[in-house]
GROMACS .gro file of C-alpha atoms in nm:
model
  314
    1MET     CA    1  -5.405   0.992   4.989
    2THR     CA    2  -5.287   0.662   4.851
    3THR     CA    3  -5.038   0.676   4.566
    4VAL     CA    4  -4.886   0.416   4.353
    5GLU     CA    5  -4.520   0.365   4.340
    6GLY     CA    6  -4.369   0.545   4.079
    7VAL     CA    7  -4.670   0.771   3.996
    8ALA     CA    8  -4.682   1.133   4.119
    9PRO     CA    9  -5.009   1.249   4.325
   10ASP     CA   10  -5.115   1.432   4.002
   11GLY     CA   11  -5.109   1.115   3.801
   12ARG     CA   12  -4.779   1.180   3.602
   13PRO     CA   13  -4.509   0.921   3.596
   14GLY     CA   14  -4.230   0.977   3.848
   15ALA     CA   15  -3.869   0.957   3.807
   16GLY     CA   16  -3.846   0.588   3.910
   17GLY     CA   17  -4.171   0.468   3.711
   18ALA     CA   18  -4.217   0.312   3.384
   19GLY     CA   19  -4.184   0.650   3.169
   20GLY     CA   20  -3.852   0.692   3.347
   21ALA     CA   21  -3.744   0.323   3.289
   22GLY     CA   22  -3.885   0.355   2.918
   23ARG     CA   23  -3.683   0.673   2.842
   24GLY     CA   24  -3.381   0.523   3.014
   25GLY     CA   25  -3.435   0.215   2.800
   26ARG     CA   26  -3.447   0.399   2.493
   27ARG     CA   27  -3.143   0.584   2.576
   28ALA     CA   28  -2.962   0.271   2.657
   29GLY     CA   29  -3.094   0.109   2.333
   30ARG     CA   30  -2.954   0.398   2.113
   31GLY     CA   31  -2.617   0.430   2.293
   32GLY     CA   32  -2.574   0.044   2.256
   33ARG     CA   33  -2.608   0.039   1.884
   34PRO     CA   34  -2.282   0.100   1.687
   35LEU     CA   35  -2.206   0.429   1.511
   36VAL     CA   36  -2.192   0.243   1.183
   37ALA     CA   37  -2.530   0.075   1.227
   38ARG     CA   38  -2.683   0.419   1.331
   39LEU     CA   39  -2.550   0.595   1.038
   40ALA     CA   40  -2.677   0.321   0.799
   41ALA     CA   41  -3.008   0.324   0.962
   42ARG     CA   42  -3.044   0.702   0.929
   43THR     CA   43  -2.930   0.742   0.570
   44GLY     CA   44  -3.073   0.401   0.440
   45GLY     CA   45  -2.733   0.267   0.396
   46GLY     CA   46  -2.641   0.511   0.104
   47VAL     CA   47  -2.370   0.694   0.277
   48LEU     CA   48  -2.216   0.379   0.409
   49ARG     CA   49  -2.189   0.240   0.070
   50ILE     CA   50  -2.032   0.550  -0.071
   51VAL     CA   51  -1.789   0.522   0.208
   52LEU     CA   52  -1.706   0.157   0.150
   53VAL     CA   53  -1.673   0.209  -0.250
   54LEU     CA   54  -1.417   0.495  -0.177
   55VAL     CA   55  -1.232   0.272   0.041
   56ALA     CA   56  -1.229  -0.017  -0.210
   57LEU     CA   57  -1.105   0.213  -0.487
   58PHE     CA   58  -0.824   0.360  -0.252
   59TRP     CA   59  -0.707  -0.006  -0.195
   60LEU     CA   60  -0.748  -0.109  -0.559
   61MET     CA   61  -0.565   0.205  -0.713
   62PRO     CA   62  -0.194   0.064  -0.676
   63SER     CA   63  -0.294  -0.272  -0.828
   64VAL     CA   64  -0.475  -0.090  -1.115
   65GLY     CA   65  -0.178   0.143  -1.141
   66LEU     CA   66   0.072  -0.170  -1.175
   67LEU     CA   67  -0.155  -0.353  -1.420
   68LEU     CA   68  -0.194  -0.047  -1.659
   69SER     CA   69   0.188   0.013  -1.626
   70SER     CA   70   0.271  -0.348  -1.704
   71LEU     CA   71   0.076  -0.278  -2.045
   72ARG     CA   72   0.259   0.025  -2.150
   73GLY     CA   73   0.605   0.074  -2.309
   74PRO     CA   74   0.906   0.178  -2.136
   75ARG     CA   75   0.896   0.517  -2.280
   76ASP     CA   76   0.534   0.570  -2.190
   77ILE     CA   77   0.605   0.451  -1.841
   78ALA     CA   78   0.892   0.689  -1.803
   79GLY     CA   79   0.723   0.970  -1.971
   80SER     CA   80   0.381   0.999  -1.810
   81GLY     CA   81   0.164   0.853  -1.532
   82TRP     CA   82  -0.050   0.530  -1.563
   83TRP     CA   83  -0.357   0.707  -1.581
   84GLN     CA   84  -0.268   0.844  -1.926
   85VAL     CA   85  -0.385   0.510  -2.054
   86PHE     CA   86  -0.744   0.633  -2.040
   87ALA     CA   87  -0.679   0.937  -2.260
   88GLN     CA   88  -0.448   0.745  -2.477
   89PRO     CA   89  -0.547   0.364  -2.508
   90ALA     CA   90  -0.323   0.306  -2.806
   91GLN     CA   91  -0.050   0.300  -2.538
   92ILE     CA   92  -0.161  -0.045  -2.447
   93THR     CA   93   0.069  -0.328  -2.557
   94TRP     CA   94   0.127  -0.689  -2.469
   95ASP     CA   95   0.499  -0.654  -2.556
   96ASN     CA   96   0.610  -0.639  -2.172
   97TYR     CA   97   0.448  -0.994  -2.108
   98SER     CA   98   0.623  -1.144  -2.418
   99ARG     CA   99   0.964  -1.004  -2.264
  100LEU     CA  100   0.864  -1.140  -1.934
  101LEU     CA  101   0.798  -1.490  -2.084
  102ALA     CA  102   1.134  -1.460  -2.273
  103ASN     CA  103   1.305  -1.393  -1.933
  104ASP     CA  104   1.431  -1.731  -1.820
  105LYS     CA  105   1.547  -1.587  -1.478
  106VAL     CA  106   1.209  -1.423  -1.380
  107MET     CA  107   1.008  -1.748  -1.518
  108GLY     CA  108   1.248  -1.972  -1.335
  109SER     CA  109   1.203  -1.775  -1.004
  110LEU     CA  110   0.816  -1.807  -1.034
  111LEU     CA  111   0.866  -2.206  -1.062
  112THR     CA  112   1.112  -2.158  -0.750
  113THR     CA  113   0.862  -1.963  -0.563
  114ALA     CA  114   0.586  -2.245  -0.648
  115GLU     CA  115   0.831  -2.520  -0.544
  116ILE     CA  116   0.867  -2.343  -0.205
  117THR     CA  117   0.527  -2.242  -0.130
  118VAL     CA  118   0.314  -2.555  -0.206
  119PRO     CA  119   0.516  -2.801   0.003
  120ALA     CA  120   0.539  -2.536   0.299
  121THR     CA  121   0.182  -2.501   0.265
  122VAL     CA  122   0.074  -2.873   0.248
  123LEU     CA  123   0.315  -2.970   0.523
  124VAL     CA  124   0.180  -2.696   0.771
  125VAL     CA  125  -0.193  -2.801   0.684
  126VAL     CA  126  -0.140  -3.163   0.754
  127ILE     CA  127   0.094  -3.148   1.038
  128GLY     CA  128  -0.114  -2.874   1.193
  129SER     CA  129  -0.444  -3.053   1.160
  130LEU     CA  130  -0.295  -3.373   1.306
  131ALA     CA  131  -0.150  -3.187   1.583
  132GLY     CA  132  -0.459  -2.959   1.664
  133TYR     CA  133  -0.671  -3.279   1.658
  134ALA     CA  134  -0.438  -3.464   1.912
  135PHE     CA  135  -0.408  -3.142   2.142
  136ALA     CA  136  -0.797  -3.087   2.125
  137TRP     CA  137  -0.930  -3.451   2.181
  138LEU     CA  138  -0.635  -3.715   2.285
  139ASP     CA  139  -0.522  -3.752   2.623
  140PHE     CA  140  -0.143  -3.780   2.652
  141PRO     CA  141   0.125  -3.686   2.923
  142GLY     CA  142   0.206  -3.321   2.938
  143ARG     CA  143  -0.058  -3.220   2.678
  144ASP     CA  144  -0.142  -2.896   2.837
  145GLY     CA  145   0.215  -2.806   2.905
  146TRP     CA  146   0.321  -2.873   2.541
  147PHE     CA  147   0.024  -2.657   2.423
  148LEU     CA  148   0.166  -2.373   2.635
  149VAL     CA  149   0.483  -2.431   2.457
  150VAL     CA  150   0.312  -2.395   2.138
  151VAL     CA  151   0.160  -2.079   2.231
  152GLY     CA  152   0.473  -1.928   2.353
  153LEU     CA  153   0.636  -2.001   2.006
  154LEU     CA  154   0.371  -1.785   1.854
  155VAL     CA  155   0.544  -1.454   1.978
  156VAL     CA  156   0.908  -1.549   1.857
  157PRO     CA  157   0.978  -1.314   1.571
  158VAL     CA  158   1.150  -1.467   1.269
  159GLN     CA  159   1.437  -1.235   1.284
  160VAL     CA  160   1.543  -1.352   1.616
  161ALA     CA  161   1.607  -1.729   1.466
  162LEU     CA  162   1.762  -1.631   1.138
  163ILE     CA  163   2.114  -1.650   1.257
  164PRO     CA  164   2.095  -1.968   1.462
  165VAL     CA  165   1.907  -2.141   1.200
  166ALA     CA  166   2.158  -2.030   0.924
  167LYS     CA  167   2.428  -2.173   1.116
  168LEU     CA  168   2.226  -2.490   1.155
  169PHE     CA  169   2.148  -2.510   0.783
  170GLY     CA  170   2.516  -2.467   0.717
  171ALA     CA  171   2.620  -2.757   0.923
  172VAL     CA  172   2.383  -2.994   0.779
  173GLY     CA  173   2.393  -2.880   0.409
  174LEU     CA  174   2.050  -2.695   0.396
  175PHE     CA  175   2.179  -2.348   0.348
  176GLU     CA  176   2.078  -2.184   0.031
  177THR     CA  177   1.856  -2.487  -0.066
  178THR     CA  178   1.480  -2.519  -0.151
  179ALA     CA  179   1.435  -2.766   0.118
  180GLY     CA  180   1.587  -2.549   0.366
  181VAL     CA  181   1.343  -2.254   0.284
  182VAL     CA  182   1.042  -2.514   0.296
  183LEU     CA  183   1.158  -2.620   0.642
  184PHE     CA  184   1.197  -2.287   0.780
  185HIS     CA  185   0.846  -2.164   0.667
  186THR     CA  186   0.695  -2.485   0.809
  187ALA     CA  187   0.859  -2.450   1.143
  188PHE     CA  188   0.741  -2.097   1.172
  189GLY     CA  189   0.392  -2.180   1.032
  190LEU     CA  190   0.313  -2.474   1.252
  191PRO     CA  191   0.268  -2.297   1.603
  192PHE     CA  192  -0.013  -2.075   1.444
  193ALA     CA  193  -0.148  -2.369   1.261
  194VAL     CA  194  -0.177  -2.605   1.594
  195PHE     CA  195  -0.330  -2.291   1.798
  196LEU     CA  196  -0.576  -2.226   1.544
  197LEU     CA  197  -0.697  -2.572   1.449
  198ARG     CA  198  -0.685  -2.700   1.810
  199ASN     CA  199  -0.929  -2.410   1.928
  200PHE     CA  200  -1.155  -2.485   1.623
  201PHE     CA  201  -1.159  -2.873   1.677
  202ALA     CA  202  -1.204  -2.841   2.040
  203GLU     CA  203  -1.560  -2.674   1.968
  204ILE     CA  204  -1.688  -3.003   1.770
  205PRO     CA  205  -1.955  -3.143   1.988
  206ARG     CA  206  -1.829  -3.443   2.199
  207GLU     CA  207  -2.150  -3.652   2.113
  208LEU     CA  208  -2.043  -3.672   1.736
  209LEU     CA  209  -1.696  -3.815   1.827
  210GLU     CA  210  -1.857  -4.057   2.080
  211ALA     CA  211  -2.103  -4.171   1.842
  212ALA     CA  212  -1.841  -4.245   1.572
  213ARG     CA  213  -1.651  -4.435   1.825
  214LEU     CA  214  -1.936  -4.651   1.929
  215ASP     CA  215  -1.967  -4.725   1.546
  216GLY     CA  216  -1.603  -4.874   1.569
  217ALA     CA  217  -1.427  -4.573   1.433
  218GLY     CA  218  -1.059  -4.545   1.509
  219GLU     CA  219  -0.860  -4.226   1.586
  220LEU     CA  220  -0.751  -4.188   1.215
  221ARG     CA  221  -1.101  -4.275   1.054
  222LEU     CA  222  -1.248  -4.039   1.315
  223PHE     CA  223  -1.015  -3.743   1.211
  224THR     CA  224  -1.054  -3.805   0.836
  225ARG     CA  225  -1.429  -3.878   0.835
  226VAL     CA  226  -1.562  -3.650   1.093
  227VAL     CA  227  -1.317  -3.392   1.206
  228MET     CA  228  -1.188  -3.301   0.878
  229PRO     CA  229  -1.499  -3.243   0.705
  230LEU     CA  230  -1.640  -3.024   0.988
  231GLY     CA  231  -1.302  -2.827   1.016
  232GLY     CA  232  -1.299  -2.751   0.642
  233GLY     CA  233  -1.345  -2.397   0.685
  234ALA     CA  234  -1.061  -2.338   0.927
  235ILE     CA  235  -0.833  -2.567   0.725
  236ALA     CA  236  -0.890  -2.362   0.409
  237SER     CA  237  -0.835  -2.049   0.612
  238LEU     CA  238  -0.514  -2.174   0.741
  239GLY     CA  239  -0.404  -2.292   0.401
  240ILE     CA  240  -0.486  -1.919   0.243
  241PHE     CA  241  -0.277  -1.742   0.527
  242GLN     CA  242   0.019  -1.983   0.493
  243PHE     CA  243   0.011  -1.982   0.120
  244LEU     CA  244   0.027  -1.589   0.109
  245TRP     CA  245   0.281  -1.575   0.380
  246VAL     CA  246   0.524  -1.801   0.203
  247TRP     CA  247   0.470  -1.657  -0.164
  248ASN     CA  248   0.522  -1.291  -0.048
  249ASP     CA  249   0.803  -1.370   0.177
  250MET     CA  250   1.143  -1.185   0.094
  251LEU     CA  251   1.340  -1.183   0.427
  252VAL     CA  252   1.364  -1.572   0.456
  253ALA     CA  253   1.411  -1.619   0.083
  254LEU     CA  254   1.686  -1.365   0.061
  255ILE     CA  255   1.897  -1.536   0.325
  256PHE     CA  256   1.819  -1.912   0.288
  257ALA     CA  257   1.723  -1.955  -0.076
  258ASP     CA  258   1.970  -2.040  -0.359
  259SER     CA  259   2.094  -1.706  -0.499
  260GLY     CA  260   2.113  -1.867  -0.831
  261HIS     CA  261   1.754  -1.968  -0.846
  262PRO     CA  262   1.578  -1.709  -0.610
  263PRO     CA  263   1.199  -1.695  -0.560
  264ILE     CA  264   1.017  -1.412  -0.743
  265THR     CA  265   1.044  -1.164  -0.453
  266VAL     CA  266   1.418  -1.168  -0.459
  267ALA     CA  267   1.447  -1.196  -0.844
  268LEU     CA  268   1.243  -0.874  -0.898
  269GLN     CA  269   1.462  -0.707  -0.622
  270GLN     CA  270   1.775  -0.815  -0.816
  271GLU     CA  271   1.631  -0.690  -1.133
  272VAL     CA  272   1.586  -0.352  -0.969
  273ARG     CA  273   1.943  -0.356  -0.853
  274GLN     CA  274   2.109  -0.458  -1.173
  275PHE     CA  275   1.887  -0.314  -1.426
  276GLY     CA  276   1.732   0.011  -1.264
  277ASN     CA  277   1.550   0.103  -1.596
  278ASN     CA  278   1.418  -0.237  -1.678
  279ILE     CA  279   1.054  -0.151  -1.592
  280ASP     CA  280   0.913  -0.341  -1.890
  281VAL     CA  281   1.010  -0.663  -1.726
  282LEU     CA  282   0.960  -0.537  -1.347
  283ALA     CA  283   0.604  -0.419  -1.399
  284PRO     CA  284   0.451  -0.748  -1.554
  285GLY     CA  285   0.677  -0.952  -1.316
  286ALA     CA  286   0.542  -0.782  -1.013
  287PHE     CA  287   0.166  -0.805  -1.150
  288VAL     CA  288   0.209  -1.187  -1.188
  289SER     CA  289   0.350  -1.249  -0.873
  290MET     CA  290   0.063  -1.045  -0.713
  291VAL     CA  291  -0.212  -1.232  -0.921
  292VAL     CA  292  -0.132  -1.563  -0.811
  293PRO     CA  293  -0.220  -1.520  -0.459
  294LEU     CA  294  -0.526  -1.347  -0.550
  295ILE     CA  295  -0.628  -1.637  -0.756
  296VAL     CA  296  -0.571  -1.870  -0.481
  297PHE     CA  297  -0.773  -1.641  -0.247
  298PHE     CA  298  -1.091  -1.622  -0.469
  299ALA     CA  299  -1.064  -1.995  -0.555
  300PHE     CA  300  -1.128  -2.073  -0.180
  301GLN     CA  301  -1.298  -1.746  -0.082
  302ARG     CA  302  -1.624  -1.937   0.039
  303GLN     CA  303  -1.430  -2.175   0.260
  304PHE     CA  304  -1.223  -1.903   0.394
  305VAL     CA  305  -1.529  -1.689   0.491
  306SER     CA  306  -1.725  -1.997   0.637
  307GLY     CA  307  -1.390  -2.043   0.855
  308VAL     CA  308  -1.377  -1.718   0.980
  309MET     CA  309  -1.753  -1.690   1.044
  310ALA     CA  310  -1.761  -2.018   1.215
  311GLY     CA  311  -1.468  -1.923   1.437
  312ALA     CA  312  -1.665  -1.588   1.529
  313VAL     CA  313  -1.977  -1.767   1.600
  314LYS     CA  314  -1.808  -2.004   1.843
   0.00000   0.00000   0.00000
């Protein structure tokens, strides 16, 4: 009796037939889907939304607590938890922020932090963009070797360089100066900047660059008119990373910054050490120092997301 391959004599599909393949394919399809996707599909996304909301609340709770503490008087802060504001809204007062504005040391430290963060961010973005374009599209002797050096510098921890750089800055007069802190952050931010932007710029279609060259564009015009607009998302992401790192830094500022005009992170630490109960200044100062990076992030959120997504797609 003649049989079809994969079909048993009684007409039922065999183990190797289409039915087995279909069952195996369905099992593979179910097994290949991520757990989160399967959970969202089964529950209509409701459980997933609840979990995400709980995680968001968990991460926002310290920030909300700091904000509410900054709006309470010193006695209220010392006597009860910040959540008591919801039961006693009369505790809310703006006196703490008035004291903060009157505190010349803390307000001066915010200005010092801006004087360090803005130049360190701009220098890293500008130099990193130029170097990234050079490593991606210009041919020069030792290009690959120098790029390996840049990649190797990514794994050098900041702590290793503190003592040698401190000796160097002391010899050239940059120790405990704003310029010295800016140079330190710039030097340690450049390897990541070059690595990130070089990989992004290398994905730009060569045809676009060749067409611009045929139109008579030089390398500088090519960089400013073609590469920079296409790499805006990656450049914005780099700027946000660098800004957050420098603004929130305390280790480098504690060692290299001027002790008479310290950044906000060091100034708040000194306030804790000198005036342990001066919470009416510490709470609003800490909240203001946290709000500034958040404003920068949300201002460039669209560019940041587009840069991250473009890198993921490529």
